[in-house]
Amino acid sequence: MTRNPEPMNYSDKLQAPVFSILSDIADEMGKESYVIGGYVRDLFLHRPSKDIDVVVVGSGIEMAQAFARKLGKHAHLSVFKNFGTAQVKYKDLEVEFVGARRESYRHDSRNPIVEDGTLEDDQNRRDFTINALALCLNKNRFGELVDPFGGMEDMENLIIRTPLDPDITFSDDPLRMMRGIRFASQLGFYLELGTFEAIERNKERISIISRERIIDELNKIMLSRRPSVGFLLLDKTGLLPLIFPELAALKGTQTIDGCGHKDNFMHTITVVDKVAETSDNLWLRWAALLHDIGKPRTKRYDKRLGWTFHNHNFVGAKMIPGIFKTMKLPLNDKMKYVQKLVNLHMRPIVLSEDEITDSAVRRLLFEAGNDIDDLMVLCNADITSKNQEKVKRYRQNFQIVRQKLKDIEEKDRIRNFQPPINGQEIMETFNLPPSNQVGDLKAAIKDAILDGIIPNEYEAARAFMLQKAAEMGIGKPEGTTA
Ligand code: CTP
């Protein structure tokens, strides 16, 4: 390890008042203290960050207590004695204090032996060179950069590299393999070859990491500007089938009788990137990632039709609760939203290929409801054919669908449509218990409105209900005589 011969000074980066308070305390306590880790990295990358990590060669808890005292009653201090760390929250700032430590791992245990250490020991145990940068807080060296592993150079060259032998860094905490890929995707950096190869070698160790920590990283990959960067690295390093087998199953092509199909993994991540260009909505991005997830299970080859993936949207939508459960994604309305988009993702395109009837457009509006705009973003991104003629035709037809959706919504207000007659009224009118007949009548009224047979009005719906009930042989209405 080589120290910078002439330390660079970045006191200009530490102009916020919080740093001068920290500096005063560091000197009052007579302890070497540094801002370290992600905050410093982000300062140089001009990424705003509110979470400051401070490392003290001494007690992090004592420094946090002194800091909270200085800030007064609006500061909120939390002490984690077992970990030797403490946190102070003040307005929108969050400062984390930790004593510099040395960690050593025994092969038979995942838990490290932690001892007090020097700044150098502390930097050694960090995950990547760009995350090991420290800026001194003490007055005589205020703003001095301590960069023992060439983190600044790596930052300039856009390199993700571990400070120590990557096999050690990754086996100490296998989540770091995901973090490395996440940083590459999030920051637009490249994994250094040795770091990349170590992930390939250590990938199986990911099995000891909790699903919650994995999904955190996956969501950060999803939210990066080009999520495909992260997914390609997950694939190339071999992590993908271990953390997300359903997505890995989309990989590959097959050719029979000279007829091939596209690689659905490559197609999928292209669609995610395209959605990411227009929307920051994490769940819309998840819908893009999962839109073709049912394809491997529905793939068939037919001499006449070639490759087919019949009903892959239904099958895919059915797979989603299972995937969300295993991945520890939320099992709430977000899941329902993803399921709905996966289920409907073919509809606008199928619509655009047929003659576009008002009735089909009304049905789509009814089923998609307020998510119609997101569905259209997904469908538009789904057009990735290499055949430019085909893409042009799709896009033109798509424009017609969009216009039609707009016209019909303006005219009929179908998006949040509720049929004017509900089940309760049907039961009371015909003196029926809850039954299939009630459901059938309700569906018939809804269909008649969506198909434009009757207008979306109460009187018309009531007349239609009476007529339909008579046809269906449903009991005569209350208060009438034969
Ligand atoms: N760190 C590490 N190994 C981990 C997690 C964190 O070495 N598995 C170190 C890194 O030095 C990191 C610092 O702890 O910079 C703070 O971690 P954290 O706040 O989780 O990550 P950041 O790097 O700040 O990035 P982000 O906030 O984007 O997760």
Short mmCIF file of C-alpha atoms and ligand atoms in Angstrom, two decimals:
data_model
loop_
_atom_site.label_atom_id
_atom_site.label_comp_id
_atom_site.label_asym_id
_atom_site.label_seq_id
_atom_site.Cartn_x
_atom_site.Cartn_y
_atom_site.Cartn_z
CA MET A 1 0.00 0.00 0.00
CA THR A 2 1.39 3.42 -0.97
CA ARG A 3 0.39 6.64 0.70
CA ASN A 4 -0.05 9.71 -1.45
CA PRO A 5 3.39 11.33 -1.43
CA GLU A 6 1.83 14.79 -1.44
CA PRO A 7 -1.64 14.68 0.01
CA MET A 8 -4.22 16.55 -1.99
CA ASN A 9 -6.39 19.01 -0.12
CA TYR A 10 -10.10 19.33 -0.76
CA SER A 11 -11.16 21.66 2.05
CA ASP A 12 -13.26 23.49 -0.57
CA LYS A 13 -15.50 20.41 -0.69
CA LEU A 14 -16.18 20.60 3.06
CA GLN A 15 -17.66 24.09 3.24
CA ALA A 16 -21.05 23.05 4.69
CA PRO A 17 -21.39 24.23 8.35
CA VAL A 18 -21.70 20.63 9.60
CA PHE A 19 -18.05 19.99 8.75
CA SER A 20 -16.73 22.91 10.76
CA ILE A 21 -18.74 21.67 13.78
CA LEU A 22 -17.34 18.17 13.28
CA SER A 23 -13.87 19.63 12.93
CA ASP A 24 -14.18 21.55 16.24
CA ILE A 25 -15.30 18.40 18.04
CA ALA A 26 -12.55 16.26 16.54
CA ASP A 27 -9.96 18.71 17.83
CA GLU A 28 -11.62 19.16 21.22
CA MET A 29 -11.55 15.39 21.66
CA GLY A 30 -8.03 15.21 20.29
CA LYS A 31 -9.01 12.34 17.97
CA GLU A 32 -8.18 11.84 14.31
CA SER A 33 -11.49 11.92 12.42
CA TYR A 34 -12.46 11.60 8.77
CA VAL A 35 -15.47 11.81 6.49
CA ILE A 36 -15.33 8.55 4.60
CA GLY A 37 -17.04 6.21 2.13
CA GLY A 38 -20.00 6.88 -0.14
CA TYR A 39 -20.37 10.51 0.92
CA VAL A 40 -16.84 11.38 -0.23
CA ARG A 41 -17.27 9.37 -3.44
CA ASP A 42 -20.49 11.23 -4.22
CA LEU A 43 -18.91 14.62 -3.43
CA PHE A 44 -16.43 14.04 -6.22
CA LEU A 45 -19.05 12.64 -8.57
CA HIS A 46 -21.34 15.63 -7.89
CA ARG A 47 -24.12 13.35 -6.69
CA PRO A 48 -26.09 14.92 -3.84
CA SER A 49 -25.98 12.87 -0.65
CA LYS A 50 -27.37 13.50 2.82
CA ASP A 51 -25.82 10.58 4.67
CA ILE A 52 -22.41 11.42 6.07
CA ASP A 53 -20.16 8.69 7.47
CA VAL A 54 -17.53 9.73 9.98
CA VAL A 55 -14.77 7.45 11.18
CA VAL A 56 -12.88 8.30 14.37
CA VAL A 57 -9.63 6.76 15.50
CA GLY A 58 -11.20 6.29 18.93
CA SER A 59 -14.83 6.04 20.06
CA GLY A 60 -17.46 6.82 17.43
CA ILE A 61 -20.13 6.84 20.14
CA GLU A 62 -18.37 9.53 22.21
CA MET A 63 -17.94 11.73 19.15
CA ALA A 64 -21.63 11.32 18.24
CA GLN A 65 -22.64 12.29 21.78
CA ALA A 66 -20.47 15.42 21.65
CA PHE A 67 -21.89 16.30 18.22
CA ALA A 68 -25.50 15.89 19.38
CA ARG A 69 -24.80 18.04 22.46
CA LYS A 70 -23.37 20.80 20.29
CA LEU A 71 -26.38 20.80 17.95
CA GLY A 72 -28.80 21.15 20.85
CA LYS A 73 -32.27 19.83 21.44
CA HIS A 74 -33.24 19.39 17.79
CA ALA A 75 -30.60 16.74 17.25
CA HIS A 76 -31.65 13.13 17.63
CA LEU A 77 -29.02 10.67 18.82
CA SER A 78 -29.24 6.86 18.49
CA VAL A 79 -26.52 4.67 19.95
CA PHE A 80 -25.91 1.08 18.79
CA LYS A 81 -23.65 -0.14 21.57
CA ASN A 82 -23.26 -3.66 20.17
CA PHE A 83 -21.89 -2.34 16.90
CA GLY A 84 -19.92 0.53 18.44
CA THR A 85 -21.74 2.97 16.19
CA ALA A 86 -24.03 5.95 16.69
CA GLN A 87 -26.16 8.13 14.50
CA VAL A 88 -27.22 11.74 14.77
CA LYS A 89 -30.17 13.08 12.82
CA TYR A 90 -30.51 16.82 12.49
CA LYS A 91 -32.98 18.41 10.07
CA ASP A 92 -32.41 16.54 6.80
CA LEU A 93 -28.89 15.46 7.74
CA GLU A 94 -27.90 12.01 8.94
CA VAL A 95 -24.41 11.55 10.35
CA GLU A 96 -23.17 8.06 11.20
CA PHE A 97 -20.18 7.72 13.58
CA VAL A 98 -17.96 4.70 13.90
CA GLY A 99 -14.63 3.99 15.53
CA ALA A 100 -11.89 2.91 13.09
CA ARG A 101 -11.72 -0.86 13.15
CA ARG A 102 -9.90 -3.86 12.00
CA GLU A 103 -11.82 -6.92 10.96
CA SER A 104 -10.53 -10.42 10.57
CA TYR A 105 -12.62 -13.32 9.37
CA ARG A 106 -12.22 -16.94 10.36
CA HIS A 107 -13.04 -19.38 7.64
CA ASP A 108 -15.62 -21.24 9.72
CA SER A 109 -17.65 -18.18 10.63
CA ARG A 110 -19.33 -15.36 8.74
CA ASN A 111 -18.98 -13.06 11.72
CA PRO A 112 -15.76 -11.11 11.82
CA ILE A 113 -13.59 -10.52 14.86
CA VAL A 114 -13.67 -6.75 15.23
CA GLU A 115 -10.93 -4.82 16.99
CA ASP A 116 -10.00 -1.15 17.31
CA GLY A 117 -7.74 -0.14 14.48
CA THR A 118 -6.16 2.68 12.53
CA LEU A 119 -7.66 4.59 9.63
CA GLU A 120 -5.64 2.35 7.33
CA ASP A 121 -7.13 -0.78 8.89
CA ASP A 122 -10.57 0.72 8.41
CA GLN A 123 -9.97 1.54 4.76
CA ASN A 124 -8.64 -1.96 4.16
CA ARG A 125 -11.94 -3.53 5.14
CA ARG A 126 -14.02 -1.45 2.73
CA ASP A 127 -15.53 -2.78 -0.46
CA PHE A 128 -14.19 -0.68 -3.33
CA THR A 129 -11.35 1.79 -3.82
CA ILE A 130 -13.84 4.56 -4.65
CA ASN A 131 -15.62 3.84 -1.35
CA ALA A 132 -12.44 3.96 0.73
CA LEU A 133 -11.62 7.64 0.20
CA ALA A 134 -11.32 9.69 3.41
CA LEU A 135 -11.14 13.45 3.98
CA CYS A 136 -9.57 14.58 7.27
CA LEU A 137 -11.66 16.71 9.63
CA ASN A 138 -8.95 17.82 12.10
CA LYS A 139 -7.99 21.46 11.69
CA ASN A 140 -4.29 21.03 10.89
CA ARG A 141 -5.15 18.64 8.02
CA PHE A 142 -8.70 19.81 7.24
CA GLY A 143 -9.78 18.52 3.80
CA GLU A 144 -6.68 16.35 3.31
CA LEU A 145 -7.44 13.33 1.14
CA VAL A 146 -6.33 9.91 2.32
CA ASP A 147 -6.50 7.61 -0.66
CA PRO A 148 -4.24 4.60 -0.17
CA PHE A 149 -5.61 2.50 -3.04
CA GLY A 150 -5.80 4.96 -5.93
CA GLY A 151 -9.53 5.52 -5.56
CA MET A 152 -9.31 8.97 -7.20
CA GLU A 153 -7.61 7.50 -10.24
CA ASP A 154 -10.24 4.77 -10.43
CA MET A 155 -12.90 7.43 -10.20
CA GLU A 156 -11.37 9.27 -13.17
CA ASN A 157 -11.09 6.05 -15.17
CA LEU A 158 -14.59 4.91 -14.12
CA ILE A 159 -13.28 1.72 -12.51
CA ILE A 160 -14.83 -0.44 -9.78
CA ARG A 161 -12.03 -2.32 -8.02
CA THR A 162 -11.59 -3.83 -4.57
CA PRO A 163 -8.84 -2.41 -2.34
CA LEU A 164 -7.54 -5.83 -1.34
CA ASP A 165 -7.45 -9.19 -3.09
CA PRO A 166 -11.04 -9.37 -4.43
CA ASP A 167 -11.42 -12.98 -3.30
CA ILE A 168 -10.98 -11.78 0.29
CA THR A 169 -13.23 -8.73 -0.07
CA PHE A 170 -16.04 -10.79 -1.62
CA SER A 171 -15.78 -13.75 0.63
CA ASP A 172 -15.87 -11.39 3.68
CA ASP A 173 -19.22 -10.04 2.46
CA PRO A 174 -20.65 -11.63 -0.70
CA LEU A 175 -23.26 -8.87 -1.04
CA ARG A 176 -20.36 -6.74 -2.30
CA MET A 177 -20.53 -8.67 -5.59
CA MET A 178 -24.01 -7.25 -6.13
CA ARG A 179 -22.89 -3.84 -4.89
CA GLY A 180 -20.04 -3.78 -7.42
CA ILE A 181 -22.45 -4.54 -10.26
CA ARG A 182 -24.93 -2.02 -8.89
CA PHE A 183 -22.27 0.73 -8.78
CA ALA A 184 -21.25 -0.09 -12.36
CA SER A 185 -24.87 0.27 -13.45
CA GLN A 186 -25.70 3.27 -11.27
CA LEU A 187 -22.54 5.30 -11.87
CA GLY A 188 -21.80 4.14 -15.41
CA PHE A 189 -18.48 2.55 -14.30
CA TYR A 190 -16.67 -0.63 -15.43
CA LEU A 191 -15.74 -3.63 -13.31
CA GLU A 192 -11.98 -4.09 -13.32
CA LEU A 193 -11.09 -7.48 -14.81
CA GLY A 194 -9.69 -8.99 -11.59
CA THR A 195 -12.78 -7.85 -9.68
CA PHE A 196 -15.06 -9.27 -12.39
CA GLU A 197 -13.27 -12.64 -12.39
CA ALA A 198 -13.44 -12.83 -8.61
CA ILE A 199 -17.23 -12.44 -8.79
CA GLU A 200 -17.34 -15.36 -11.25
CA ARG A 201 -15.27 -17.43 -8.81
CA ASN A 202 -17.19 -16.47 -5.68
CA LYS A 203 -20.71 -16.28 -7.08
CA GLU A 204 -22.04 -19.29 -5.15
CA ARG A 205 -21.37 -17.44 -1.88
CA ILE A 206 -24.33 -15.16 -2.68
CA SER A 207 -26.49 -17.92 -1.17
CA ILE A 208 -25.61 -16.74 2.36
CA ILE A 209 -27.02 -13.26 1.70
CA SER A 210 -30.59 -12.44 2.69
CA ARG A 211 -33.20 -11.82 0.00
CA GLU A 212 -33.93 -8.38 1.46
CA ARG A 213 -30.36 -7.20 0.89
CA ILE A 214 -30.31 -8.68 -2.61
CA ILE A 215 -33.55 -7.00 -3.66
CA ASP A 216 -32.27 -3.68 -2.34
CA GLU A 217 -29.39 -3.87 -4.78
CA LEU A 218 -31.58 -5.15 -7.60
CA ASN A 219 -33.94 -2.22 -7.14
CA LYS A 220 -31.00 0.17 -7.30
CA ILE A 221 -29.93 -1.49 -10.57
CA MET A 222 -33.51 -1.12 -11.81
CA LEU A 223 -33.47 2.59 -10.97
CA SER A 224 -30.19 3.30 -12.74
CA ARG A 225 -30.16 5.18 -16.03
CA ARG A 226 -29.48 2.01 -18.05
CA PRO A 227 -30.49 -1.03 -15.99
CA SER A 228 -29.30 -3.34 -18.79
CA VAL A 229 -25.70 -2.63 -17.71
CA GLY A 230 -26.40 -4.28 -14.36
CA PHE A 231 -28.39 -7.18 -15.79
CA LEU A 232 -25.72 -7.96 -18.38
CA LEU A 233 -23.08 -8.04 -15.65
CA LEU A 234 -25.27 -10.25 -13.46
CA ASP A 235 -25.53 -12.57 -16.43
CA LYS A 236 -21.87 -12.51 -17.44
CA THR A 237 -20.61 -13.13 -13.91
CA GLY A 238 -23.01 -16.06 -13.48
CA LEU A 239 -24.93 -14.47 -10.59
CA LEU A 240 -28.18 -14.16 -12.54
CA PRO A 241 -29.42 -17.77 -12.39
CA LEU A 242 -28.57 -17.88 -8.68
CA ILE A 243 -30.59 -14.82 -7.73
CA PHE A 244 -33.26 -14.75 -10.45
CA PRO A 245 -33.69 -18.08 -12.27
CA GLU A 246 -36.91 -17.04 -14.05
CA LEU A 247 -35.10 -14.15 -15.73
CA ALA A 248 -32.11 -16.32 -16.63
CA ALA A 249 -34.53 -18.78 -18.29
CA LEU A 250 -35.30 -16.11 -20.91
CA LYS A 251 -31.78 -16.42 -22.26
CA GLY A 252 -30.85 -18.07 -25.51
CA THR A 253 -32.24 -18.73 -28.95
CA GLN A 254 -33.29 -21.90 -30.70
CA THR A 255 -33.57 -22.69 -34.41
CA ILE A 256 -35.66 -25.44 -36.00
CA ASP A 257 -36.05 -25.86 -39.77
CA GLY A 258 -34.07 -22.66 -40.18
CA CYS A 259 -36.60 -20.76 -38.10
CA GLY A 260 -35.23 -19.02 -34.99
CA HIS A 261 -36.69 -16.86 -32.25
CA LYS A 262 -35.12 -13.85 -30.59
CA ASP A 263 -33.19 -13.99 -27.32
CA ASN A 264 -35.86 -12.94 -24.88
CA PHE A 265 -33.38 -11.89 -22.20
CA MET A 266 -31.69 -9.40 -24.51
CA HIS A 267 -35.07 -8.22 -25.71
CA THR A 268 -36.32 -7.80 -22.11
CA ILE A 269 -33.41 -5.70 -20.89
CA THR A 270 -33.66 -3.53 -24.01
CA VAL A 271 -37.33 -2.93 -23.15
CA VAL A 272 -36.38 -2.04 -19.55
CA ASP A 273 -33.83 0.51 -20.84
CA LYS A 274 -36.39 2.01 -23.16
CA VAL A 275 -38.95 2.34 -20.38
CA ALA A 276 -36.22 3.86 -18.18
CA GLU A 277 -35.70 6.58 -20.80
CA THR A 278 -39.24 7.81 -20.26
CA SER A 279 -40.16 6.87 -16.69
CA ASP A 280 -38.58 6.74 -13.21
CA ASN A 281 -41.43 4.56 -11.95
CA LEU A 282 -39.72 1.54 -10.37
CA TRP A 283 -42.81 -0.64 -10.78
CA LEU A 284 -43.27 0.19 -14.44
CA ARG A 285 -39.64 -0.88 -14.85
CA TRP A 286 -40.44 -4.14 -13.02
CA ALA A 287 -43.39 -4.67 -15.35
CA ALA A 288 -40.98 -4.24 -18.27
CA LEU A 289 -38.54 -6.73 -16.75
CA LEU A 290 -41.30 -9.28 -16.25
CA HIS A 291 -43.45 -8.66 -19.33
CA ASP A 292 -42.21 -11.79 -21.15
CA ILE A 293 -41.41 -13.89 -18.07
CA GLY A 294 -44.03 -16.46 -19.18
CA LYS A 295 -42.31 -17.11 -22.52
CA PRO A 296 -40.06 -20.04 -21.60
CA ARG A 297 -43.06 -21.95 -20.20
CA THR A 298 -45.24 -21.35 -23.27
CA LYS A 299 -42.67 -21.78 -26.03
CA ARG A 300 -43.74 -24.22 -28.78
CA TYR A 301 -42.62 -24.94 -32.29
CA ASP A 302 -45.19 -25.56 -34.97
CA LYS A 303 -44.28 -26.42 -38.58
CA ARG A 304 -46.90 -24.05 -39.93
CA LEU A 305 -46.77 -21.21 -37.39
CA GLY A 306 -43.10 -21.34 -36.38
CA TRP A 307 -42.30 -20.35 -32.78
CA THR A 308 -45.28 -19.43 -30.64
CA PHE A 309 -45.62 -18.25 -27.04
CA HIS A 310 -49.40 -18.51 -26.72
CA ASN A 311 -50.87 -16.93 -23.61
CA HIS A 312 -47.43 -15.99 -22.29
CA ASN A 313 -48.98 -12.82 -20.90
CA PHE A 314 -51.48 -14.79 -18.76
CA VAL A 315 -48.91 -17.35 -17.70
CA GLY A 316 -46.47 -14.54 -16.90
CA ALA A 317 -49.04 -12.63 -14.84
CA LYS A 318 -49.74 -15.82 -12.88
CA MET A 319 -46.05 -16.24 -12.08
CA ILE A 320 -45.76 -12.79 -10.54
CA PRO A 321 -47.06 -13.42 -6.99
CA GLY A 322 -44.60 -16.33 -6.66
CA ILE A 323 -41.69 -14.24 -7.93
CA PHE A 324 -42.60 -11.30 -5.68
CA LYS A 325 -42.86 -13.60 -2.68
CA THR A 326 -39.51 -15.30 -3.21
CA MET A 327 -37.77 -12.04 -4.04
CA LYS A 328 -39.30 -10.34 -0.97
CA LEU A 329 -40.93 -7.67 -3.12
CA PRO A 330 -44.12 -6.13 -1.70
CA LEU A 331 -47.26 -8.26 -2.04
CA ASN A 332 -49.56 -5.26 -2.33
CA ASP A 333 -51.04 -2.94 -4.95
CA LYS A 334 -47.58 -2.60 -6.55
CA MET A 335 -47.63 -6.31 -7.31
CA LYS A 336 -51.18 -6.06 -8.66
CA TYR A 337 -50.09 -3.19 -10.90
CA VAL A 338 -47.17 -5.20 -12.32
CA GLN A 339 -49.46 -8.19 -12.79
CA LYS A 340 -52.01 -6.10 -14.65
CA LEU A 341 -49.46 -4.59 -17.01
CA VAL A 342 -47.88 -7.98 -17.74
CA ASN A 343 -51.32 -9.40 -18.44
CA LEU A 344 -52.30 -6.55 -20.76
CA HIS A 345 -48.96 -5.88 -22.43
CA MET A 346 -49.98 -7.39 -25.79
CA ARG A 347 -53.36 -5.74 -26.06
CA PRO A 348 -52.53 -2.36 -27.64
CA ILE A 349 -50.29 -4.02 -30.20
CA VAL A 350 -52.86 -6.68 -31.09
CA LEU A 351 -55.41 -3.90 -31.33
CA SER A 352 -53.19 -1.99 -33.71
CA GLU A 353 -52.94 -4.95 -36.05
CA ASP A 354 -56.70 -5.45 -36.40
CA GLU A 355 -59.28 -3.00 -37.48
CA ILE A 356 -59.55 -0.82 -34.39
CA THR A 357 -63.14 -0.97 -33.17
CA ASP A 358 -64.56 1.41 -30.55
CA SER A 359 -65.65 -1.57 -28.53
CA ALA A 360 -62.11 -3.02 -28.30
CA VAL A 361 -60.74 0.36 -27.30
CA ARG A 362 -63.44 0.77 -24.60
CA ARG A 363 -62.57 -2.66 -23.22
CA LEU A 364 -58.89 -1.84 -23.05
CA LEU A 365 -59.62 1.44 -21.28
CA PHE A 366 -61.91 -0.33 -18.86
CA GLU A 367 -59.37 -3.03 -17.99
CA ALA A 368 -56.32 -0.76 -17.78
CA GLY A 369 -58.11 2.08 -15.95
CA ASN A 370 -55.71 4.75 -14.74
CA ASP A 371 -52.72 2.63 -15.75
CA ILE A 372 -53.46 3.00 -19.46
CA ASP A 373 -50.69 5.57 -19.99
CA ASP A 374 -48.10 3.34 -18.31
CA LEU A 375 -49.32 0.41 -20.40
CA MET A 376 -48.78 2.43 -23.55
CA VAL A 377 -45.23 3.33 -22.44
CA LEU A 378 -44.50 -0.37 -21.92
CA CYS A 379 -46.01 -1.37 -25.26
CA ASN A 380 -44.13 1.28 -27.12
CA ALA A 381 -40.87 0.09 -25.54
CA ASP A 382 -41.77 -3.50 -26.43
CA ILE A 383 -41.36 -2.75 -30.14
CA THR A 384 -37.71 -3.72 -30.59
CA SER A 385 -37.72 -5.56 -33.93
CA LYS A 386 -34.59 -5.19 -36.08
CA ASN A 387 -36.86 -5.00 -39.11
CA GLN A 388 -37.24 -1.25 -39.57
CA GLU A 389 -40.26 -1.61 -41.86
CA LYS A 390 -42.07 -3.59 -39.18
CA VAL A 391 -41.15 -1.05 -36.49
CA LYS A 392 -42.42 1.79 -38.69
CA ARG A 393 -45.71 0.03 -39.32
CA TYR A 394 -46.19 -0.76 -35.63
CA ARG A 395 -45.47 2.80 -34.63
CA GLN A 396 -47.90 4.22 -37.17
CA ASN A 397 -50.67 1.85 -36.07
CA PHE A 398 -49.83 2.64 -32.51
CA GLN A 399 -50.37 6.32 -33.14
CA ILE A 400 -53.87 5.45 -34.35
CA VAL A 401 -54.53 3.45 -31.18
CA ARG A 402 -53.35 6.37 -29.04
CA GLN A 403 -55.62 8.80 -30.87
CA LYS A 404 -58.56 6.44 -30.60
CA LEU A 405 -57.94 5.92 -26.88
CA LYS A 406 -57.97 9.67 -26.43
CA ASP A 407 -61.14 10.23 -28.47
CA ILE A 408 -63.09 7.46 -26.78
CA GLU A 409 -61.98 8.44 -23.30
CA GLU A 410 -63.07 12.02 -23.95
CA LYS A 411 -66.41 10.83 -25.27
CA ASP A 412 -67.29 7.95 -22.96
CA ARG A 413 -65.11 8.40 -19.83
CA ILE A 414 -64.42 4.70 -19.52
CA ARG A 415 -61.15 4.80 -17.50
CA ASN A 416 -62.80 4.72 -14.09
CA PHE A 417 -66.07 3.42 -15.33
CA GLN A 418 -68.45 1.69 -12.90
CA PRO A 419 -71.56 0.11 -14.49
CA PRO A 420 -74.63 2.18 -13.48
CA ILE A 421 -76.36 -0.87 -11.96
CA ASN A 422 -74.65 -2.82 -9.20
CA GLY A 423 -75.13 -6.35 -7.87
CA GLN A 424 -77.21 -5.15 -4.93
CA GLU A 425 -79.80 -3.59 -7.21
CA ILE A 426 -79.96 -6.75 -9.33
CA MET A 427 -80.55 -8.92 -6.25
CA GLU A 428 -83.25 -6.63 -4.89
CA THR A 429 -85.02 -6.28 -8.24
CA PHE A 430 -85.29 -10.00 -8.88
CA ASN A 431 -85.29 -11.13 -5.28
CA LEU A 432 -82.18 -13.21 -5.91
CA PRO A 433 -79.58 -14.44 -3.41
CA PRO A 434 -75.89 -13.83 -4.28
CA SER A 435 -75.38 -16.21 -7.20
CA ASN A 436 -73.93 -16.77 -10.66
CA GLN A 437 -77.06 -15.32 -12.19
CA VAL A 438 -76.37 -11.96 -10.53
CA GLY A 439 -72.79 -12.01 -11.86
CA ASP A 440 -73.99 -12.95 -15.36
CA LEU A 441 -76.51 -10.12 -15.49
CA LYS A 442 -73.97 -7.63 -14.19
CA ALA A 443 -71.43 -8.75 -16.81
CA ALA A 444 -74.08 -8.54 -19.57
CA ILE A 445 -74.83 -4.90 -18.64
CA LYS A 446 -71.14 -4.01 -18.53
CA ASP A 447 -70.51 -5.71 -21.91
CA ALA A 448 -73.48 -3.96 -23.52
CA ILE A 449 -72.06 -0.59 -22.47
CA LEU A 450 -68.50 -1.40 -23.51
CA ASP A 451 -69.74 -2.75 -26.85
CA GLY A 452 -71.74 0.42 -27.45
CA ILE A 453 -75.10 -1.44 -27.53
CA ILE A 454 -76.51 0.88 -24.89
CA PRO A 455 -75.25 4.25 -23.61
CA ASN A 456 -73.52 4.50 -20.25
CA GLU A 457 -76.71 5.71 -18.50
CA TYR A 458 -78.94 4.40 -15.72
CA GLU A 459 -82.31 4.30 -17.52
CA ALA A 460 -80.89 2.49 -20.54
CA ALA A 461 -79.05 0.02 -18.31
CA ARG A 462 -82.20 -0.71 -16.28
CA ALA A 463 -84.26 -1.37 -19.39
CA PHE A 464 -81.52 -3.60 -20.77
CA MET A 465 -81.33 -5.51 -17.47
CA LEU A 466 -85.08 -6.24 -17.47
CA GLN A 467 -84.99 -7.43 -21.06
CA LYS A 468 -81.88 -9.57 -20.53
CA ALA A 469 -83.32 -11.12 -17.37
CA ALA A 470 -86.44 -12.13 -19.26
CA GLU A 471 -84.29 -13.77 -21.95
CA MET A 472 -82.29 -15.58 -19.30
CA GLY A 473 -85.47 -16.79 -17.62
CA ILE A 474 -84.62 -15.00 -14.39
CA GLY A 475 -87.52 -14.49 -12.00
CA LYS A 476 -89.94 -11.65 -12.57
CA PRO A 477 -89.21 -8.34 -10.90
CA GLU A 478 -90.69 -7.63 -7.43
CA GLY A 479 -94.11 -6.04 -7.45
CA THR A 480 -95.08 -7.13 -10.98
CA THR A 481 -97.82 -9.55 -11.90
CA ALA A 482 -97.77 -12.16 -14.62
N1 CTP B 1 -19.33 -0.81 2.83
C1 CTP B 1 -18.59 -1.96 2.58
N2 CTP B 1 -19.19 -3.13 2.33
C2 CTP B 1 -20.55 -3.22 2.30
C3 CTP B 1 -21.33 -2.09 2.55
C4 CTP B 1 -20.69 -0.88 2.81
O1 CTP B 1 -17.36 -1.86 2.59
N3 CTP B 1 -21.13 -4.39 2.05
C5 CTP B 1 -18.65 0.45 3.15
C6 CTP B 1 -18.25 1.28 1.94
O2 CTP B 1 -17.08 1.96 2.25
C7 CTP B 1 -19.41 2.24 1.79
C8 CTP B 1 -19.75 2.54 3.24
O3 CTP B 1 -19.50 1.30 3.92
O4 CTP B 1 -19.06 3.40 1.07
C9 CTP B 1 -21.18 3.01 3.47
O5 CTP B 1 -22.09 2.02 3.03
P1 CTP B 1 -23.52 2.33 2.45
O6 CTP B 1 -24.06 3.56 3.09
O7 CTP B 1 -24.29 1.07 2.49
O8 CTP B 1 -23.24 2.56 0.91
P2 CTP B 1 -22.73 3.78 0.11
O9 CTP B 1 -21.37 3.44 -0.45
O10 CTP B 1 -22.82 5.03 0.89
O11 CTP B 1 -23.68 3.81 -1.15
P3 CTP B 1 -25.27 3.82 -1.18
O12 CTP B 1 -25.74 4.82 -0.19
O13 CTP B 1 -25.56 4.18 -2.59
O14 CTP B 1 -25.66 2.41 -0.85
#
